[in-house]
Coordinates of C-alpha atoms in Angstrom, one line a residue:
M1 CA -52.5 -12.4 3.6
K2 CA -51.5 -16.0 4.6
V3 CA -53.7 -18.6 2.9
K4 CA -53.8 -22.4 3.3
I5 CA -55.0 -24.1 0.2
R6 CA -57.1 -27.1 1.5
S7 CA -60.1 -27.1 -0.8
L8 CA -58.4 -27.6 -4.1
S9 CA -59.1 -30.8 -6.1
I10 CA -56.8 -33.7 -6.6
G11 CA -55.8 -32.2 -9.9
L12 CA -54.7 -28.9 -8.3
L13 CA -52.9 -30.9 -5.6
I14 CA -50.9 -32.6 -8.4
G15 CA -50.3 -29.2 -9.9
A16 CA -49.1 -27.9 -6.6
L17 CA -46.7 -30.8 -6.2
C18 CA -45.4 -30.1 -9.7
M19 CA -45.0 -26.4 -8.8
T20 CA -43.1 -27.3 -5.6
S21 CA -40.8 -29.7 -7.5
C22 CA -40.0 -27.1 -10.1
T23 CA -39.4 -24.5 -7.5
V24 CA -36.9 -26.7 -5.7
V25 CA -35.1 -27.4 -8.9
W26 CA -35.1 -23.7 -9.8
L27 CA -33.8 -22.8 -6.3
F28 CA -31.0 -25.3 -6.8
F29 CA -29.8 -23.6 -10.0
V30 CA -30.2 -20.1 -8.5
A31 CA -28.2 -21.1 -5.4
R32 CA -25.6 -22.8 -7.5
S33 CA -25.1 -19.6 -9.6
F34 CA -24.9 -17.6 -6.4
L35 CA -22.3 -19.8 -4.9
K36 CA -20.3 -19.8 -8.1
M37 CA -20.3 -16.0 -8.2
S38 CA -19.3 -15.8 -4.5
Q39 CA -16.5 -18.3 -5.1
D40 CA -15.2 -16.4 -8.1
V41 CA -15.0 -13.2 -6.1
E42 CA -13.4 -14.9 -3.1
N43 CA -10.8 -16.5 -5.4
Y44 CA -10.0 -13.2 -7.0
V45 CA -9.5 -11.5 -3.7
R46 CA -7.3 -14.3 -2.5
L47 CA -5.2 -14.2 -5.6
Q48 CA -4.9 -10.4 -5.5
D49 CA -3.7 -10.7 -1.9
D50 CA -1.1 -13.3 -2.8
V51 CA 0.2 -11.2 -5.7
R52 CA 0.5 -8.2 -3.5
R53 CA 2.3 -10.3 -0.8
I54 CA 4.9 -11.3 -3.4
G55 CA 5.5 -7.6 -4.3
K56 CA 5.6 -6.6 -0.6
A57 CA 8.0 -9.4 0.3
S58 CA 10.3 -8.4 -2.6
D59 CA 10.1 -4.7 -1.4
F60 CA 10.9 -5.8 2.1
L61 CA 14.1 -7.6 1.0
T62 CA 15.1 -4.5 -0.9
D63 CA 14.3 -2.1 2.0
S64 CA 16.1 -4.4 4.5
A65 CA 19.3 -4.6 2.4
R66 CA 19.3 -0.8 1.8
Q67 CA 18.6 -0.1 5.4
F68 CA 21.5 -2.2 6.5
V69 CA 23.8 -0.6 3.9
V70 CA 22.8 2.8 5.2
T71 CA 22.6 2.2 8.9
K72 CA 24.9 -0.9 9.4
N73 CA 22.3 -2.1 11.9
I74 CA 22.6 -5.9 12.1
R75 CA 18.9 -6.3 12.8
F76 CA 18.0 -5.4 9.2
M77 CA 20.3 -8.1 7.9
K78 CA 18.8 -10.6 10.2
G79 CA 15.3 -9.6 9.3
Y80 CA 16.3 -10.0 5.6
F81 CA 17.3 -13.6 6.1
D82 CA 14.3 -14.3 8.3
E83 CA 12.1 -13.5 5.3
V84 CA 14.3 -15.5 2.9
N85 CA 14.7 -18.6 5.0
E86 CA 11.8 -18.7 7.5
R87 CA 8.7 -16.7 6.4
K88 CA 9.2 -17.2 2.7
N89 CA 6.2 -15.0 1.8
R90 CA 7.1 -14.9 -1.9
E91 CA 7.4 -18.7 -2.3
N92 CA 4.3 -19.4 -0.1
S93 CA 2.2 -16.9 -2.0
L94 CA 3.2 -18.3 -5.4
G95 CA 2.4 -21.9 -4.2
D96 CA -1.0 -20.7 -3.0
I97 CA -1.7 -19.2 -6.4
M98 CA -0.7 -22.3 -8.2
E99 CA -2.9 -24.4 -5.9
C100 CA -5.8 -22.1 -6.5
V101 CA -5.7 -21.7 -10.3
G102 CA -4.1 -25.0 -11.3
S103 CA -3.5 -24.9 -15.1
E104 CA -6.2 -22.4 -15.8
L105 CA -3.9 -19.3 -15.6
E106 CA -0.5 -20.7 -16.8
D107 CA 0.5 -17.4 -18.3
S108 CA -0.1 -15.5 -15.1
V109 CA 1.7 -18.2 -13.0
A110 CA 4.6 -18.0 -15.4
L111 CA 4.8 -14.2 -15.0
L112 CA 4.7 -14.6 -11.2
A113 CA 7.4 -17.3 -11.3
A114 CA 9.5 -15.0 -13.5
A115 CA 9.0 -12.1 -11.1
L116 CA 10.1 -14.4 -8.2
G117 CA 13.1 -15.5 -10.3
N118 CA 14.0 -11.8 -10.8
S119 CA 13.7 -11.2 -7.1
N120 CA 15.9 -14.2 -6.3
D121 CA 18.5 -12.8 -8.8
L122 CA 18.6 -9.6 -6.8
I123 CA 19.5 -11.5 -3.7
I124 CA 23.0 -11.9 -5.0
Y125 CA 23.4 -8.1 -5.3
E126 CA 21.8 -7.6 -1.9
V127 CA 24.0 -10.1 -0.1
H128 CA 27.1 -8.7 -1.9
A129 CA 26.2 -5.2 -0.8
M130 CA 25.5 -6.2 2.8
K131 CA 28.8 -8.0 3.1
L132 CA 30.7 -5.0 1.8
A133 CA 28.8 -2.7 4.2
A134 CA 29.4 -5.1 7.1
I135 CA 33.2 -5.2 6.4
S136 CA 33.4 -1.4 6.0
A137 CA 31.6 -1.0 9.3
G138 CA 33.9 -3.5 11.1
I139 CA 31.2 -5.9 12.1
P140 CA 32.7 -9.1 13.4
E141 CA 32.2 -12.0 11.0
S142 CA 30.8 -14.1 13.8
E143 CA 27.7 -11.9 13.7
Y144 CA 27.2 -12.5 9.9
P145 CA 24.3 -14.8 8.8
A146 CA 25.5 -17.9 7.2
E147 CA 24.7 -16.7 3.7
V148 CA 26.7 -13.5 4.1
A149 CA 29.6 -15.3 5.7
A150 CA 29.7 -17.8 2.8
F151 CA 29.6 -15.1 0.1
V152 CA 33.0 -14.6 -1.5
I153 CA 33.9 -11.1 -2.4
P154 CA 35.9 -10.7 -5.6
A155 CA 39.6 -10.4 -4.9
E156 CA 39.8 -6.9 -6.5
E157 CA 37.2 -5.6 -3.9
V158 CA 39.0 -7.1 -0.9
S159 CA 41.8 -4.6 -1.1
L160 CA 39.6 -1.5 -1.6
P161 CA 39.6 1.1 1.2
E162 CA 36.6 1.0 3.5
K163 CA 35.0 4.0 2.0
E164 CA 35.2 2.6 -1.5
K165 CA 33.7 -0.7 -0.2
L166 CA 30.8 1.2 1.2
A167 CA 30.4 3.2 -1.9
L168 CA 30.3 0.0 -3.9
A169 CA 27.7 -1.4 -1.6
Y170 CA 25.5 1.7 -2.1
K171 CA 25.9 1.3 -5.9
L172 CA 24.9 -2.4 -5.9
V173 CA 21.4 -1.7 -4.3
F174 CA 20.8 1.9 -5.4
D175 CA 22.1 2.1 -9.0
E176 CA 19.9 2.2 -12.2
H177 CA 20.4 -1.5 -13.0
Y178 CA 19.0 -2.5 -9.6
A179 CA 16.1 -0.1 -10.0
N180 CA 15.4 -1.5 -13.5
E181 CA 15.3 -5.0 -12.1
K182 CA 12.9 -3.9 -9.4
E183 CA 10.7 -2.2 -12.0
R184 CA 10.7 -5.4 -14.1
I185 CA 9.5 -7.4 -11.0
M186 CA 6.6 -5.0 -10.4
S187 CA 5.7 -4.9 -14.1
R188 CA 5.4 -8.6 -14.2
L189 CA 3.3 -8.7 -11.0
E190 CA 1.0 -6.0 -12.4
M191 CA 0.6 -7.8 -15.7
A192 CA -0.2 -11.1 -13.9
M193 CA -2.8 -9.3 -11.8
M194 CA -4.5 -7.8 -14.9
R195 CA -4.8 -11.2 -16.5
I196 CA -6.2 -12.7 -13.3
L197 CA -8.7 -9.8 -13.1
D198 CA -9.7 -10.3 -16.8
R199 CA -10.4 -14.0 -16.2
Y200 CA -12.4 -13.6 -13.1
K201 CA -14.5 -10.8 -14.6
R202 CA -15.4 -13.2 -17.5
L203 CA -16.3 -15.9 -15.0
H204 CA -18.4 -13.5 -13.0
D205 CA -20.3 -12.3 -16.1
A206 CA -20.9 -16.0 -17.1
S207 CA -22.3 -16.8 -13.6
W208 CA -24.6 -13.8 -13.8
R209 CA -25.9 -14.9 -17.2
D210 CA -26.7 -18.4 -15.7
F211 CA -28.7 -16.7 -12.9
R212 CA -30.6 -14.6 -15.3
D213 CA -31.4 -17.6 -17.5
S214 CA -32.8 -19.4 -14.4
L215 CA -35.2 -16.5 -13.7
L216 CA -36.4 -16.6 -17.3
K217 CA -37.1 -20.3 -17.1
Q218 CA -39.2 -19.5 -14.0
G219 CA -41.4 -17.4 -16.3
V220 CA -42.0 -20.5 -18.5
F221 CA -42.7 -22.6 -15.5
V222 CA -45.4 -20.1 -14.3
A223 CA -47.0 -20.1 -17.7
I224 CA -47.3 -24.0 -17.6
M225 CA -48.6 -24.0 -14.0
L226 CA -51.2 -21.4 -14.9
A227 CA -53.2 -24.0 -16.9
L228 CA -53.2 -26.4 -14.0
V229 CA -54.5 -23.9 -11.5
L230 CA -57.1 -22.1 -13.6
S231 CA -60.0 -23.1 -11.3
A232 CA -58.3 -21.3 -8.4
F233 CA -57.3 -18.3 -10.4
I234 CA -58.1 -15.7 -7.7
L235 CA -56.0 -17.4 -5.1
I236 CA -53.1 -18.0 -7.4
E237 CA -53.3 -14.5 -8.7
K238 CA -52.8 -13.2 -5.1
L239 CA -50.2 -15.7 -4.0
I240 CA -48.2 -16.3 -7.2
L241 CA -48.9 -14.3 -10.3
R242 CA -48.9 -10.9 -8.7
P243 CA -45.6 -11.5 -6.9
I244 CA -44.0 -12.9 -10.1
M245 CA -45.0 -9.8 -12.0
V246 CA -43.4 -7.7 -9.4
F247 CA -40.3 -9.8 -9.5
M248 CA -40.0 -9.5 -13.3
K249 CA -40.5 -5.8 -13.2
C250 CA -37.7 -5.4 -10.6
I251 CA -35.4 -7.6 -12.6
R252 CA -35.9 -5.5 -15.7
E253 CA -35.5 -2.3 -13.8
Q254 CA -32.5 -3.7 -11.9
T255 CA -34.0 -2.9 -8.5
E256 CA -34.5 -4.9 -5.3
I257 CA -37.5 -7.1 -5.1
E258 CA -40.3 -6.3 -2.6
L259 CA -40.9 -9.1 -0.1
A260 CA -44.5 -10.1 -1.0
G261 CA -46.7 -13.1 -1.8
A262 CA -46.4 -16.7 -0.5
V263 CA -43.6 -17.7 1.8
E264 CA -41.7 -19.4 -1.0
F265 CA -41.6 -16.2 -3.0
R266 CA -40.5 -14.1 -0.1
Y267 CA -37.6 -16.5 0.2
L268 CA -36.7 -16.2 -3.5
A269 CA -36.9 -12.4 -3.3
A270 CA -34.6 -12.4 -0.3
V271 CA -32.1 -14.7 -2.2
Y272 CA -32.3 -12.5 -5.3
N273 CA -31.9 -9.3 -3.3
R274 CA -28.7 -10.7 -1.6
M275 CA -27.3 -11.8 -5.0
F276 CA -28.4 -8.5 -6.6
L277 CA -26.6 -6.4 -3.9
S278 CA -23.6 -8.7 -4.0
N279 CA -23.4 -8.5 -7.8
N280 CA -23.7 -4.7 -7.9
A281 CA -21.0 -4.4 -5.2
A282 CA -18.7 -6.8 -7.1
K283 CA -19.3 -4.9 -10.4
A284 CA -18.6 -1.6 -8.7
K285 CA -15.4 -2.9 -7.2
L286 CA -14.2 -4.3 -10.6
K287 CA -15.1 -1.1 -12.4
F288 CA -13.4 1.0 -9.8
E289 CA -10.2 -1.0 -9.8
A290 CA -10.1 -1.0 -13.6
E291 CA -10.4 2.9 -13.8
H292 CA -8.5 4.0 -10.7
D293 CA -4.9 3.9 -9.7
S294 CA -4.3 1.4 -6.8
L295 CA -1.8 3.6 -5.0
T296 CA -3.4 7.1 -5.1
G297 CA -7.1 6.3 -5.7
I298 CA -7.5 8.8 -8.6
L299 CA -8.2 7.9 -12.2
N300 CA -5.6 5.9 -14.0
R301 CA -4.1 6.1 -17.5
G302 CA -6.8 3.9 -19.1
A303 CA -9.6 6.1 -17.7
F304 CA -7.7 9.2 -18.9
E305 CA -7.5 7.9 -22.4
S306 CA -11.2 7.2 -22.4
L307 CA -11.8 10.8 -21.2
V308 CA -9.7 12.2 -24.0
K309 CA -11.6 10.2 -26.6
E310 CA -14.9 11.4 -25.1
H311 CA -13.9 15.0 -25.3
C312 CA -12.0 14.8 -28.6
G313 CA -13.4 17.2 -31.3
S314 CA -16.3 18.2 -28.9
G315 CA -16.1 21.9 -30.0
K316 CA -15.7 22.9 -26.4
I317 CA -12.9 24.7 -24.7
V318 CA -10.7 22.2 -22.8
G319 CA -7.4 22.5 -21.0
L320 CA -4.7 19.9 -20.2
L321 CA -2.2 20.0 -17.4
L322 CA 0.8 17.6 -17.2
L323 CA 2.4 17.4 -13.8
D324 CA 5.7 15.9 -12.9
V325 CA 7.2 15.5 -9.4
D326 CA 10.5 17.4 -9.3
K327 CA 13.5 15.1 -8.6
F328 CA 11.2 12.2 -7.7
K329 CA 14.0 9.6 -8.3
K330 CA 16.1 11.4 -5.6
I331 CA 13.2 11.0 -3.1
N332 CA 13.1 7.3 -3.8
D333 CA 16.8 6.9 -3.7
M334 CA 17.4 8.9 -0.5
H335 CA 14.2 8.0 1.4
G336 CA 13.0 4.7 0.0
H337 CA 10.0 3.8 -2.1
E338 CA 7.6 4.1 0.8
M339 CA 8.4 7.8 1.0
G340 CA 8.1 8.1 -2.7
D341 CA 4.6 6.5 -2.5
A342 CA 3.7 8.9 0.3
A343 CA 4.7 11.8 -1.9
L344 CA 2.5 10.6 -4.8
K345 CA -0.4 10.0 -2.5
R346 CA -0.1 13.5 -1.0
L347 CA 0.0 15.1 -4.5
A348 CA -3.0 13.1 -5.7
D349 CA -5.0 14.2 -2.6
M350 CA -4.1 17.8 -3.2
M351 CA -5.1 17.6 -6.8
T352 CA -8.5 16.2 -5.8
R353 CA -8.9 19.1 -3.3
Y354 CA -7.7 22.0 -5.4
F355 CA -9.5 21.2 -8.7
R356 CA -13.2 21.4 -9.4
D357 CA -15.7 18.6 -9.8
G358 CA -15.6 19.1 -13.6
D359 CA -11.8 18.6 -13.7
Y360 CA -10.3 15.1 -13.9
P361 CA -7.1 14.5 -12.0
V362 CA -5.2 11.4 -13.3
R363 CA -2.1 9.5 -12.4
Y364 CA -0.7 9.0 -15.9
G365 CA 2.2 6.7 -14.8
G366 CA 5.0 6.7 -12.3
D367 CA 5.4 10.2 -11.0
E368 CA 3.5 11.7 -13.9
F369 CA 0.1 13.2 -13.4
A370 CA -2.4 15.0 -15.6
V371 CA -5.6 17.1 -15.2
L372 CA -8.2 17.4 -17.9
L373 CA -10.1 20.7 -17.6
T374 CA -13.5 20.5 -19.2
E375 CA -15.8 23.2 -17.8
I376 CA -14.1 26.3 -19.1
P377 CA -16.6 29.1 -20.0
D378 CA -17.0 29.7 -23.7
S379 CA -16.4 33.5 -23.4
P380 CA -13.8 35.9 -24.7
D381 CA -12.0 35.8 -21.4
G382 CA -12.7 32.1 -20.7
I383 CA -9.2 30.8 -21.3
G384 CA -7.6 33.9 -19.7
S385 CA -9.5 33.3 -16.5
A386 CA -8.6 29.6 -16.6
I387 CA -4.9 30.4 -17.0
K388 CA -5.1 32.7 -14.0
A389 CA -6.9 30.1 -11.9
V390 CA -4.5 27.3 -12.9
R391 CA -1.5 29.4 -12.0
E392 CA -2.9 30.2 -8.6
K393 CA -3.8 26.6 -7.9
I394 CA -0.3 25.3 -8.9
D395 CA 1.4 28.1 -6.8
D396 CA -0.8 27.1 -3.8
I397 CA -0.1 23.4 -4.4
N398 CA 3.7 23.9 -4.5
A399 CA 3.5 26.2 -1.5
E400 CA 1.8 23.4 0.5
L401 CA 4.1 20.7 -0.9
L402 CA 7.2 22.5 0.1
V403 CA 6.1 22.3 3.7
A404 CA 6.6 18.8 5.3
S405 CA 3.5 17.0 6.5
A406 CA 2.9 14.1 9.0
D407 CA 2.2 11.7 6.1
C408 CA 5.0 12.9 3.9
P409 CA 7.8 14.6 5.9
V410 CA 9.9 15.1 2.7
P411 CA 9.1 18.5 1.0
F412 CA 9.0 18.5 -2.8
S413 CA 7.5 20.4 -5.7
V414 CA 5.9 19.8 -9.1
S415 CA 6.5 21.2 -12.5
V416 CA 3.5 21.7 -14.7
G417 CA 2.9 22.2 -18.5
A418 CA -0.5 23.5 -19.6
A419 CA -2.2 23.8 -23.0
F420 CA -5.6 24.8 -24.1
S421 CA -7.9 24.0 -27.1
K422 CA -11.1 25.5 -28.4
N423 CA -12.1 22.3 -30.1
G424 CA -11.9 19.5 -27.5
A425 CA -9.1 17.2 -26.4
G426 CA -7.5 16.3 -29.7
G427 CA -4.8 17.3 -32.1
R428 CA -1.6 18.6 -30.5
L429 CA -3.0 19.3 -27.1
F430 CA -1.0 16.7 -25.4
S431 CA 2.3 17.5 -27.2
N432 CA 1.8 21.2 -26.5
A433 CA 1.4 20.6 -22.8
D434 CA 4.4 18.3 -22.8
I435 CA 6.6 20.9 -24.5
A436 CA 5.4 23.5 -21.9
L437 CA 6.3 21.0 -19.1
Y438 CA 9.8 20.6 -20.6
K439 CA 10.2 24.4 -20.8
M440 CA 9.1 24.6 -17.1
K441 CA 11.7 22.1 -16.1
S442 CA 14.4 23.9 -18.1
A443 CA 13.4 27.1 -16.4
G444 CA 14.0 25.8 -12.9
R445 CA 11.0 23.6 -12.0
C446 CA 8.5 24.3 -9.3
G447 CA 5.9 26.2 -11.3
V448 CA 3.6 26.1 -14.4
M449 CA 4.4 27.0 -18.0
F450 CA 1.6 27.6 -20.6
S451 CA 1.8 26.8 -24.2
D452 CA 1.7 29.8 -26.5
E453 CA -0.5 28.0 -29.0
I454 CA -4.2 27.7 -28.4
L455 CA -5.6 25.1 -30.8

C-alpha cells in the first residue's frame, strides 16, 4: 500500500529528514562496497586473461617453430616473427598486468617477468632450429626473416649433411631440455595466477564484510529512528519496520529479499539482491576454480587430497584407481601439446561418464589421473564385485580410447593400478595402487592391475 505522510508533526518531519539523510549515507556505503567487489572481480578476470595470453603466445611460438621444422612451410616462420615483432602478446599482456596491479603484486609480476625471460631464452633455440631446417630444405636465404638470416650457425654445424642438420633442428625444439624450459614457463605462470587469485579472494571477502557491516549499522539507525516516529507507529510499522525485519531475516538466511515496503526499501532490496546474486556467483566461480582442473574440468589434486583426508580412517570400504596415459610424451612430441590436451580432455570426459556419482575422478597432475571409489557395499562380495566392475569399465574405456574420435584423432590407451581398503582412504592405499600401476606398465600397459593386499 502506497501512503503519503502529510499529517505528521514538525518533529516527525525532522525525523523523516534525518531518516532520509541516513538512508542516503547508507546507500553510499552499500554502493561503494558493491562497486569495490565488482572492480575486484573485473580486475581478477582481466589479469587471468593476461596471464593466459602470455602462456598462449609462448605456446604459439613453440608450435610455429616446431611446425616449420616439421613442414618447412615458410608461413609458420613468418607467423612466428609476426608474433615476436608485431603482435607482441607476451610483452603487451605483462605491461597490462603491471599497469593494473602496480606494486601490489610484485612477486606475481616478478614470476611473470621470469616466465617471459624464459620464453625469450627459448627464441635462440627456436631461431637456431628454424635456420637449420630452412638450410636443409634448400629455402633461399632471400626468403628468411631478418632474425633468421642474421643468426650465425656454429662452424661445426655448417658442414653437417642436410639430414643431420634437420635432425639437430628437431632436437633443439623437441628434446628434454626444451620441454623442461617450457614446463618452467608454465609453472611460473600458474604460480603467479594462484597468487593473484589469493589476493583477489581476500579483497573480495573484505568488501563483503564492509557491505555486511553497512547493513548492521542500518539496524542501529532503525532503532534510533523508532523513538522519533513513535506517534506514527502503525504507519512506520507498515512502511519501515516490517520490511526491515524481512530484510534481516533474508540476510541471516542468505536468501533474496522480497520487494516490499516503501519505495526506498524496494530499491535497497533490489540493490542487495543484485549484490547477493553477484557475490554468490563470484564465490561459486572462485570455489570451482580452486577445486577443479582448468583443462579438463574435473577435480584437481588439492580437491583429491581433501577427499582422501575426509575418507581417511572412515571404517568404510574404499577403492583407489591410479590412471596413467600410455606413452603420453610421444603424443605431445609427435602431435603437439594441443593434441596432448585433447587426449587428456577425452579421458577426463570418459571417466566422468563411466564412473558413478559416488566416485570421484581427479586429474592428479600432468597425464596422471585418479578415481576414489567410496560407495562399495559392505558385504562379503563387495570388493569382488567392485573389482569386476572396475575391470569392465577400464576395458571399455580403453576400447573406446583406441578408436580415434573427432575431438582427438590420435588413439591411445591407459594403464591403471587399483587398490582397496576396508578402513577408509589411509595407510598404504596410495602406494599399493601405485605399485599395481607399475606392474601394469611392466606387463604391457593398456589394462588394469589390482593390488594383492586389501588393507
